[in-house]
């Protein structure tokens, strides 16, 4: 692991009449491309029939004009961009995942990571289940279809599945007649919905994807909420709120919200969504991502008691907003000191050490006129192994930088993440093995400091976040088996480890 990898992105559309729904899904996925570049897919639903295309690669390569035009019109559509957290990156793990079962067809897109996936899958396999992928999304799909056999509606099957799942999940699910969105009880990952002028409803991981298709933001889903678009269960609605403890709210004609099957837990949105994952133009749970990053930069500046630089430089892209915040707070001029090649994705693969060094040179290039002879405050979002940070510092030195004082808009990574971020081993984290001064020396910086853990609440104005990767305070039980690609081994070998 050489940099922090993104989550996944989910997107869904519900309309009352057939139209070219795939194009809206395409534009929505394009705006969520930063959340995953390994694979993507679209499933269109029309009158109970599903049509899909999925493959390895980015949205623009998987869906050229001809491929997109082959997808028919429909009343519903869901899409997914993926970075693998549980399971490998093969074609069989592309989402949305489609299932044919006794009660009909279903397609599912998932953002997050099920922390008890190993235990769930092992039990299912021992009971005769056969899996075709190594993704935890298939585990969710399998559990929903099992619950569907004993529950009268697909939404009730989803609600019955949720208590079985631990960890992070924001889901968009499509049946023959309904589009369903669900957010886990802690609300680890974002999920929101909006409406277009033509009456079409949109579900998306981030609000920026709503704007990409011309939809007006309505609200974020609450932690533990299941939102149903489609043929409303009016009988269930009329008996609310006494139906098995579920609070049922009629959001709008054709939209019903269900809350209560899953006991609401303490809200724990991933703080790294605000620091790095989300696009800066998104708003998550009422908080502007851009403003949160500005605050991080201002906090870093306040912690520097004296002016030690001539210019503030951000590492593109997620370090730019924090750099601007540092400049505004400190009064030190903000400068464009690094240019990013826009044609290289955030998960650019580099299998050898030599290629990793070349990757930084290809991806980033210093602006000599900004940095030459200057003392620089260099702002980045994180340090993982330190390899990339060291190469960036070296680039700036070669461009003539006099001093480089690195500031990180997050605390040091000290613990694995089990909720979707690719931080799976303390062995790979430089902060677990070296002091701050030692890290500064290793990466070649004149000084180094991080955002203090106790200031994270200032970023979003509350304590409703998960910071387990910094503190080790996990909101859910820590899984016993944490090997990333454990499902690629036979069950017998997995159980003998």
PDB file of N, CA and C in Angstrom, residues 86-168:
ATOM      1  N   UNK A  86     -12.625  -5.608   0.401  1.00  0.00           N
ATOM      2  CA  UNK A  86     -12.706  -7.037   0.665  1.00  0.00           C
ATOM      3  C   UNK A  86     -12.878  -7.742  -0.661  1.00  0.00           C
ATOM      4  N   UNK A  87     -12.012  -8.703  -0.965  1.00  0.00           N
ATOM      5  CA  UNK A  87     -12.062  -9.402  -2.243  1.00  0.00           C
ATOM      6  C   UNK A  87     -11.088  -8.789  -3.231  1.00  0.00           C
ATOM      7  N   UNK A  88     -10.785  -9.515  -4.274  1.00  0.00           N
ATOM      8  CA  UNK A  88      -9.832  -9.059  -5.274  1.00  0.00           C
ATOM      9  C   UNK A  88     -10.462  -8.115  -6.266  1.00  0.00           C
ATOM     10  N   UNK A  89      -9.674  -7.781  -7.297  1.00  0.00           N
ATOM     11  CA  UNK A  89     -10.118  -6.787  -8.273  1.00  0.00           C
ATOM     12  C   UNK A  89     -10.482  -7.413  -9.616  1.00  0.00           C
ATOM     13  N   UNK A  90     -10.805  -8.718  -9.637  1.00  0.00           N
ATOM     14  CA  UNK A  90     -11.153  -9.387 -10.881  1.00  0.00           C
ATOM     15  C   UNK A  90     -12.525  -9.003 -11.391  1.00  0.00           C
ATOM     16  N   UNK A  91     -12.803  -9.391 -12.645  1.00  0.00           N
ATOM     17  CA  UNK A  91     -14.059  -9.034 -13.293  1.00  0.00           C
ATOM     18  C   UNK A  91     -15.274  -9.602 -12.561  1.00  0.00           C
ATOM     19  N   UNK A  92     -15.091 -10.761 -11.913  1.00  0.00           N
ATOM     20  CA  UNK A  92     -16.224 -11.364 -11.216  1.00  0.00           C
ATOM     21  C   UNK A  92     -16.645 -10.565  -9.986  1.00  0.00           C
ATOM     22  N   UNK A  93     -15.813  -9.623  -9.561  1.00  0.00           N
ATOM     23  CA  UNK A  93     -16.163  -8.779  -8.419  1.00  0.00           C
ATOM     24  C   UNK A  93     -16.735  -7.424  -8.839  1.00  0.00           C
ATOM     25  N   UNK A  94     -16.904  -7.211 -10.135  1.00  0.00           N
ATOM     26  CA  UNK A  94     -17.508  -5.959 -10.595  1.00  0.00           C
ATOM     27  C   UNK A  94     -18.936  -5.853 -10.082  1.00  0.00           C
ATOM     28  N   UNK A  95     -19.330  -4.645  -9.773  1.00  0.00           N
ATOM     29  CA  UNK A  95     -20.698  -4.382  -9.331  1.00  0.00           C
ATOM     30  C   UNK A  95     -21.365  -3.409 -10.315  1.00  0.00           C
ATOM     31  N   UNK A  96     -22.707  -3.312 -10.240  1.00  0.00           N
ATOM     32  CA  UNK A  96     -23.651  -3.934  -9.323  1.00  0.00           C
ATOM     33  C   UNK A  96     -23.712  -5.454  -9.491  1.00  0.00           C
ATOM     34  N   UNK A  97     -24.009  -6.131  -8.377  1.00  0.00           N
ATOM     35  CA  UNK A  97     -24.126  -7.579  -8.380  1.00  0.00           C
ATOM     36  C   UNK A  97     -25.580  -7.950  -8.668  1.00  0.00           C
ATOM     37  N   UNK A  98     -25.775  -8.890  -9.589  1.00  0.00           N
ATOM     38  CA  UNK A  98     -27.130  -9.302  -9.980  1.00  0.00           C
ATOM     39  C   UNK A  98     -27.442 -10.703  -9.471  1.00  0.00           C
ATOM     40  N   UNK A  99     -28.685 -10.885  -9.048  1.00  0.00           N
ATOM     41  CA  UNK A  99     -29.116 -12.160  -8.481  1.00  0.00           C
ATOM     42  C   UNK A  99     -30.482 -12.524  -9.059  1.00  0.00           C
ATOM     43  N   UNK A 100     -30.628 -13.766  -9.484  1.00  0.00           N
ATOM     44  CA  UNK A 100     -31.934 -14.317  -9.835  1.00  0.00           C
ATOM     45  C   UNK A 100     -32.352 -15.282  -8.732  1.00  0.00           C
ATOM     46  N   UNK A 101     -33.515 -15.088  -8.164  1.00  0.00           N
ATOM     47  CA  UNK A 101     -33.944 -15.970  -7.079  1.00  0.00           C
ATOM     48  C   UNK A 101     -35.447 -16.214  -7.181  1.00  0.00           C
ATOM     49  N   UNK A 102     -35.960 -16.989  -6.243  1.00  0.00           N
ATOM     50  CA  UNK A 102     -37.349 -17.443  -6.318  1.00  0.00           C
ATOM     51  C   UNK A 102     -38.352 -16.298  -6.352  1.00  0.00           C
ATOM     52  N   UNK A 103     -38.013 -15.191  -5.691  1.00  0.00           N
ATOM     53  CA  UNK A 103     -38.936 -14.062  -5.606  1.00  0.00           C
ATOM     54  C   UNK A 103     -38.710 -13.026  -6.704  1.00  0.00           C
ATOM     55  N   UNK A 104     -37.778 -13.295  -7.604  1.00  0.00           N
ATOM     56  CA  UNK A 104     -37.542 -12.357  -8.697  1.00  0.00           C
ATOM     57  C   UNK A 104     -36.084 -11.967  -8.825  1.00  0.00           C
ATOM     58  N   UNK A 105     -35.845 -10.878  -9.542  1.00  0.00           N
ATOM     59  CA  UNK A 105     -34.483 -10.418  -9.799  1.00  0.00           C
ATOM     60  C   UNK A 105     -34.103  -9.308  -8.820  1.00  0.00           C
ATOM     61  N   UNK A 106     -32.789  -9.186  -8.607  1.00  0.00           N
ATOM     62  CA  UNK A 106     -32.282  -8.152  -7.720  1.00  0.00           C
ATOM     63  C   UNK A 106     -30.885  -7.747  -8.184  1.00  0.00           C
ATOM     64  N   UNK A 107     -30.584  -6.454  -8.083  1.00  0.00           N
ATOM     65  CA  UNK A 107     -29.236  -5.945  -8.355  1.00  0.00           C
ATOM     66  C   UNK A 107     -28.824  -5.085  -7.170  1.00  0.00           C
ATOM     67  N   UNK A 108     -27.554  -5.177  -6.795  1.00  0.00           N
ATOM     68  CA  UNK A 108     -27.098  -4.532  -5.572  1.00  0.00           C
ATOM     69  C   UNK A 108     -25.745  -3.861  -5.782  1.00  0.00           C
ATOM     70  N   UNK A 109     -25.627  -2.611  -5.322  1.00  0.00           N
ATOM     71  CA  UNK A 109     -24.363  -1.879  -5.318  1.00  0.00           C
ATOM     72  C   UNK A 109     -24.056  -1.466  -3.888  1.00  0.00           C
ATOM     73  N   UNK A 110     -22.799  -1.597  -3.485  1.00  0.00           N
ATOM     74  CA  UNK A 110     -22.421  -1.452  -2.075  1.00  0.00           C
ATOM     75  C   UNK A 110     -21.177  -0.594  -1.941  1.00  0.00           C
ATOM     76  N   UNK A 111     -21.216   0.343  -1.013  1.00  0.00           N
ATOM     77  CA  UNK A 111     -20.040   1.127  -0.622  1.00  0.00           C
ATOM     78  C   UNK A 111     -19.770   0.877   0.853  1.00  0.00           C
ATOM     79  N   UNK A 112     -18.576   0.401   1.165  1.00  0.00           N
ATOM     80  CA  UNK A 112     -18.224   0.153   2.554  1.00  0.00           C
ATOM     81  C   UNK A 112     -17.457  -1.145   2.701  1.00  0.00           C
ATOM     82  N   UNK A 113     -17.504  -1.712   3.897  1.00  0.00           N
ATOM     83  CA  UNK A 113     -16.824  -2.976   4.157  1.00  0.00           C
ATOM     84  C   UNK A 113     -17.503  -3.664   5.327  1.00  0.00           C
ATOM     85  N   UNK A 114     -17.913  -4.909   5.117  1.00  0.00           N
ATOM     86  CA  UNK A 114     -18.576  -5.680   6.167  1.00  0.00           C
ATOM     87  C   UNK A 114     -17.493  -6.334   7.022  1.00  0.00           C
ATOM     88  N   UNK A 115     -17.362  -5.893   8.271  1.00  0.00           N
ATOM     89  CA  UNK A 115     -16.250  -6.347   9.099  1.00  0.00           C
ATOM     90  C   UNK A 115     -16.408  -7.792   9.570  1.00  0.00           C
ATOM     91  N   UNK A 116     -17.635  -8.307   9.609  1.00  0.00           N
ATOM     92  CA  UNK A 116     -17.824  -9.720   9.967  1.00  0.00           C
ATOM     93  C   UNK A 116     -18.102 -10.583   8.742  1.00  0.00           C
ATOM     94  N   UNK A 117     -17.599 -10.156   7.584  1.00  0.00           N
ATOM     95  CA  UNK A 117     -17.832 -10.886   6.336  1.00  0.00           C
ATOM     96  C   UNK A 117     -17.261 -12.296   6.387  1.00  0.00           C
ATOM     97  N   UNK A 118     -16.099 -12.461   6.990  1.00  0.00           N
ATOM     98  CA  UNK A 118     -15.465 -13.778   7.047  1.00  0.00           C
ATOM     99  C   UNK A 118     -16.364 -14.779   7.774  1.00  0.00           C
ATOM    100  N   UNK A 119     -16.888 -14.379   8.929  1.00  0.00           N
ATOM    101  CA  UNK A 119     -17.747 -15.270   9.701  1.00  0.00           C
ATOM    102  C   UNK A 119     -19.053 -15.560   8.968  1.00  0.00           C
ATOM    103  N   UNK A 120     -19.648 -14.526   8.371  1.00  0.00           N
ATOM    104  CA  UNK A 120     -20.906 -14.715   7.647  1.00  0.00           C
ATOM    105  C   UNK A 120     -20.730 -15.657   6.463  1.00  0.00           C
ATOM    106  N   UNK A 121     -19.676 -15.422   5.678  1.00  0.00           N
ATOM    107  CA  UNK A 121     -19.482 -16.251   4.495  1.00  0.00           C
ATOM    108  C   UNK A 121     -19.173 -17.698   4.872  1.00  0.00           C
ATOM    109  N   UNK A 122     -18.362 -17.900   5.891  1.00  0.00           N
ATOM    110  CA  UNK A 122     -18.030 -19.257   6.305  1.00  0.00           C
ATOM    111  C   UNK A 122     -19.281 -20.023   6.719  1.00  0.00           C
ATOM    112  N   UNK A 123     -20.169 -19.376   7.479  1.00  0.00           N
ATOM    113  CA  UNK A 123     -21.413 -20.029   7.890  1.00  0.00           C
ATOM    114  C   UNK A 123     -22.304 -20.346   6.683  1.00  0.00           C
ATOM    115  N   UNK A 124     -22.376 -19.413   5.753  1.00  0.00           N
ATOM    116  CA  UNK A 124     -23.198 -19.633   4.565  1.00  0.00           C
ATOM    117  C   UNK A 124     -22.651 -20.771   3.712  1.00  0.00           C
ATOM    118  N   UNK A 125     -21.333 -20.821   3.553  1.00  0.00           N
ATOM    119  CA  UNK A 125     -20.726 -21.901   2.764  1.00  0.00           C
ATOM    120  C   UNK A 125     -20.946 -23.259   3.421  1.00  0.00           C
ATOM    121  N   UNK A 126     -20.850 -23.294   4.749  1.00  0.00           N
ATOM    122  CA  UNK A 126     -21.071 -24.560   5.457  1.00  0.00           C
ATOM    123  C   UNK A 126     -22.519 -25.023   5.370  1.00  0.00           C
ATOM    124  N   UNK A 127     -23.430 -24.072   5.105  1.00  0.00           N
ATOM    125  CA  UNK A 127     -24.844 -24.437   4.957  1.00  0.00           C
ATOM    126  C   UNK A 127     -25.217 -24.724   3.506  1.00  0.00           C
ATOM    127  N   UNK A 128     -24.208 -24.715   2.607  1.00  0.00           N
ATOM    128  CA  UNK A 128     -24.455 -25.077   1.214  1.00  0.00           C
ATOM    129  C   UNK A 128     -24.420 -23.948   0.225  1.00  0.00           C
ATOM    130  N   UNK A 129     -24.159 -22.725   0.679  1.00  0.00           N
ATOM    131  CA  UNK A 129     -24.124 -21.588  -0.236  1.00  0.00           C
ATOM    132  C   UNK A 129     -22.907 -21.684  -1.160  1.00  0.00           C
ATOM    133  N   UNK A 130     -23.096 -21.267  -2.389  1.00  0.00           N
ATOM    134  CA  UNK A 130     -22.023 -21.246  -3.381  1.00  0.00           C
ATOM    135  C   UNK A 130     -21.823 -19.809  -3.839  1.00  0.00           C
ATOM    136  N   UNK A 131     -20.594 -19.326  -3.710  1.00  0.00           N
ATOM    137  CA  UNK A 131     -20.291 -17.944  -4.081  1.00  0.00           C
ATOM    138  C   UNK A 131     -19.497 -17.903  -5.382  1.00  0.00           C
ATOM    139  N   UNK A 132     -19.756 -16.862  -6.168  1.00  0.00           N
ATOM    140  CA  UNK A 132     -19.104 -16.710  -7.468  1.00  0.00           C
ATOM    141  C   UNK A 132     -18.091 -15.573  -7.480  1.00  0.00           C
ATOM    142  N   UNK A 133     -17.973 -14.860  -6.361  1.00  0.00           N
ATOM    143  CA  UNK A 133     -17.017 -13.764  -6.263  1.00  0.00           C
ATOM    144  C   UNK A 133     -16.343 -13.833  -4.903  1.00  0.00           C
ATOM    145  N   UNK A 134     -15.398 -12.924  -4.689  1.00  0.00           N
ATOM    146  CA  UNK A 134     -14.749 -12.830  -3.382  1.00  0.00           C
ATOM    147  C   UNK A 134     -15.113 -11.519  -2.680  1.00  0.00           C
ATOM    148  N   UNK A 135     -16.163 -10.879  -3.134  1.00  0.00           N
ATOM    149  CA  UNK A 135     -16.587  -9.596  -2.586  1.00  0.00           C
ATOM    150  C   UNK A 135     -17.593  -9.791  -1.456  1.00  0.00           C
ATOM    151  N   UNK A 136     -17.521  -8.922  -0.439  1.00  0.00           N
ATOM    152  CA  UNK A 136     -18.510  -9.002   0.639  1.00  0.00           C
ATOM    153  C   UNK A 136     -19.892  -8.553   0.167  1.00  0.00           C
ATOM    154  N   UNK A 137     -19.973  -7.904  -0.995  1.00  0.00           N
ATOM    155  CA  UNK A 137     -21.275  -7.522  -1.542  1.00  0.00           C
ATOM    156  C   UNK A 137     -22.126  -8.740  -1.845  1.00  0.00           C
ATOM    157  N   UNK A 138     -21.509  -9.805  -2.318  1.00  0.00           N
ATOM    158  CA  UNK A 138     -22.267 -11.018  -2.604  1.00  0.00           C
ATOM    159  C   UNK A 138     -22.826 -11.633  -1.332  1.00  0.00           C
ATOM    160  N   UNK A 139     -22.128 -11.456  -0.218  1.00  0.00           N
ATOM    161  CA  UNK A 139     -22.641 -11.937   1.067  1.00  0.00           C
ATOM    162  C   UNK A 139     -23.931 -11.199   1.426  1.00  0.00           C
ATOM    163  N   UNK A 140     -23.932  -9.875   1.244  1.00  0.00           N
ATOM    164  CA  UNK A 140     -25.146  -9.093   1.505  1.00  0.00           C
ATOM    165  C   UNK A 140     -26.283  -9.570   0.606  1.00  0.00           C
ATOM    166  N   UNK A 141     -25.987  -9.750  -0.680  1.00  0.00           N
ATOM    167  CA  UNK A 141     -27.008 -10.191  -1.630  1.00  0.00           C
ATOM    168  C   UNK A 141     -27.575 -11.543  -1.230  1.00  0.00           C
ATOM    169  N   UNK A 142     -26.706 -12.444  -0.800  1.00  0.00           N
ATOM    170  CA  UNK A 142     -27.139 -13.784  -0.412  1.00  0.00           C
ATOM    171  C   UNK A 142     -28.054 -13.717   0.810  1.00  0.00           C
ATOM    172  N   UNK A 143     -27.687 -12.899   1.798  1.00  0.00           N
ATOM    173  CA  UNK A 143     -28.500 -12.780   3.007  1.00  0.00           C
ATOM    174  C   UNK A 143     -29.868 -12.163   2.711  1.00  0.00           C
ATOM    175  N   UNK A 144     -29.892 -11.161   1.835  1.00  0.00           N
ATOM    176  CA  UNK A 144     -31.168 -10.530   1.482  1.00  0.00           C
ATOM    177  C   UNK A 144     -32.092 -11.530   0.795  1.00  0.00           C
ATOM    178  N   UNK A 145     -31.549 -12.315  -0.143  1.00  0.00           N
ATOM    179  CA  UNK A 145     -32.393 -13.283  -0.851  1.00  0.00           C
ATOM    180  C   UNK A 145     -32.903 -14.368   0.098  1.00  0.00           C
ATOM    181  N   UNK A 146     -32.115 -14.756   1.079  1.00  0.00           N
ATOM    182  CA  UNK A 146     -32.590 -15.724   2.072  1.00  0.00           C
ATOM    183  C   UNK A 146     -33.734 -15.134   2.904  1.00  0.00           C
ATOM    184  N   UNK A 147     -33.558 -13.878   3.326  1.00  0.00           N
ATOM    185  CA  UNK A 147     -34.604 -13.234   4.117  1.00  0.00           C
ATOM    186  C   UNK A 147     -35.863 -12.995   3.291  1.00  0.00           C
ATOM    187  N   UNK A 148     -35.676 -12.836   1.994  1.00  0.00           N
ATOM    188  CA  UNK A 148     -36.827 -12.578   1.117  1.00  0.00           C
ATOM    189  C   UNK A 148     -37.798 -13.748   1.107  1.00  0.00           C
ATOM    190  N   UNK A 149     -37.318 -14.961   1.366  1.00  0.00           N
ATOM    191  CA  UNK A 149     -38.184 -16.141   1.359  1.00  0.00           C
ATOM    192  C   UNK A 149     -39.186 -16.129   2.497  1.00  0.00           C
ATOM    193  N   UNK A 150     -38.893 -15.401   3.569  1.00  0.00           N
ATOM    194  CA  UNK A 150     -39.772 -15.396   4.747  1.00  0.00           C
ATOM    195  C   UNK A 150     -40.346 -14.020   5.059  1.00  0.00           C
ATOM    196  N   UNK A 151     -40.074 -13.043   4.202  1.00  0.00           N
ATOM    197  CA  UNK A 151     -40.607 -11.700   4.425  1.00  0.00           C
ATOM    198  C   UNK A 151     -41.424 -11.272   3.208  1.00  0.00           C
ATOM    199  N   UNK A 152     -42.530 -10.555   3.449  1.00  0.00           N
ATOM    200  CA  UNK A 152     -43.454 -10.242   2.351  1.00  0.00           C
ATOM    201  C   UNK A 152     -42.951  -9.231   1.342  1.00  0.00           C
ATOM    202  N   UNK A 153     -41.935  -8.438   1.685  1.00  0.00           N
ATOM    203  CA  UNK A 153     -41.458  -7.424   0.744  1.00  0.00           C
ATOM    204  C   UNK A 153     -39.943  -7.373   0.761  1.00  0.00           C
ATOM    205  N   UNK A 154     -39.377  -6.849  -0.311  1.00  0.00           N
ATOM    206  CA  UNK A 154     -37.929  -6.756  -0.438  1.00  0.00           C
ATOM    207  C   UNK A 154     -37.352  -5.791   0.598  1.00  0.00           C
ATOM    208  N   UNK A 155     -38.094  -4.720   0.916  1.00  0.00           N
ATOM    209  CA  UNK A 155     -37.569  -3.781   1.899  1.00  0.00           C
ATOM    210  C   UNK A 155     -37.510  -4.401   3.294  1.00  0.00           C
ATOM    211  N   UNK A 156     -38.484  -5.258   3.607  1.00  0.00           N
ATOM    212  CA  UNK A 156     -38.446  -5.933   4.906  1.00  0.00           C
ATOM    213  C   UNK A 156     -37.324  -6.968   4.953  1.00  0.00           C
ATOM    214  N   UNK A 157     -37.008  -7.571   3.816  1.00  0.00           N
ATOM    215  CA  UNK A 157     -35.866  -8.492   3.756  1.00  0.00           C
ATOM    216  C   UNK A 157     -34.562  -7.737   3.987  1.00  0.00           C
ATOM    217  N   UNK A 158     -34.470  -6.533   3.430  1.00  0.00           N
ATOM    218  CA  UNK A 158     -33.277  -5.712   3.657  1.00  0.00           C
ATOM    219  C   UNK A 158     -33.161  -5.353   5.129  1.00  0.00           C
ATOM    220  N   UNK A 159     -34.274  -4.950   5.744  1.00  0.00           N
ATOM    221  CA  UNK A 159     -34.235  -4.577   7.156  1.00  0.00           C
ATOM    222  C   UNK A 159     -33.909  -5.767   8.051  1.00  0.00           C
ATOM    223  N   UNK A 160     -34.356  -6.957   7.664  1.00  0.00           N
ATOM    224  CA  UNK A 160     -34.043  -8.151   8.441  1.00  0.00           C
ATOM    225  C   UNK A 160     -32.583  -8.559   8.288  1.00  0.00           C
ATOM    226  N   UNK A 161     -31.964  -8.172   7.186  1.00  0.00           N
ATOM    227  CA  UNK A 161     -30.546  -8.480   6.940  1.00  0.00           C
ATOM    228  C   UNK A 161     -29.632  -7.560   7.726  1.00  0.00           C
ATOM    229  N   UNK A 162     -30.011  -6.311   7.885  1.00  0.00           N
ATOM    230  CA  UNK A 162     -29.136  -5.303   8.477  1.00  0.00           C
ATOM    231  C   UNK A 162     -28.602  -5.668   9.867  1.00  0.00           C
ATOM    232  N   UNK A 163     -29.402  -6.260  10.766  1.00  0.00           N
ATOM    233  CA  UNK A 163     -28.850  -6.625  12.077  1.00  0.00           C
ATOM    234  C   UNK A 163     -27.769  -7.700  12.010  1.00  0.00           C
ATOM    235  N   UNK A 164     -27.697  -8.422  10.900  1.00  0.00           N
ATOM    236  CA  UNK A 164     -26.690  -9.476  10.749  1.00  0.00           C
ATOM    237  C   UNK A 164     -25.338  -8.916  10.320  1.00  0.00           C
ATOM    238  N   UNK A 165     -25.342  -7.688   9.823  1.00  0.00           N
ATOM    239  CA  UNK A 165     -24.133  -7.089   9.251  1.00  0.00           C
ATOM    240  C   UNK A 165     -23.450  -6.173  10.258  1.00  0.00           C
ATOM    241  N   UNK A 166     -22.136  -6.299  10.359  1.00  0.00           N
ATOM    242  CA  UNK A 166     -21.333  -5.379  11.149  1.00  0.00           C
ATOM    243  C   UNK A 166     -20.430  -4.604  10.202  1.00  0.00           C
ATOM    244  N   UNK A 167     -20.199  -3.346  10.539  1.00  0.00           N
ATOM    245  CA  UNK A 167     -19.323  -2.545   9.697  1.00  0.00           C
ATOM    246  C   UNK A 167     -20.071  -1.508   8.887  1.00  0.00           C
ATOM    247  N   UNK A 168     -19.466  -1.134   7.760  1.00  0.00           N
ATOM    248  CA  UNK A 168     -19.946  -0.009   6.962  1.00  0.00           C
ATOM    249  C   UNK A 168     -20.642  -0.479   5.702  1.00  0.00           C
TER     250      UNK A 168
END
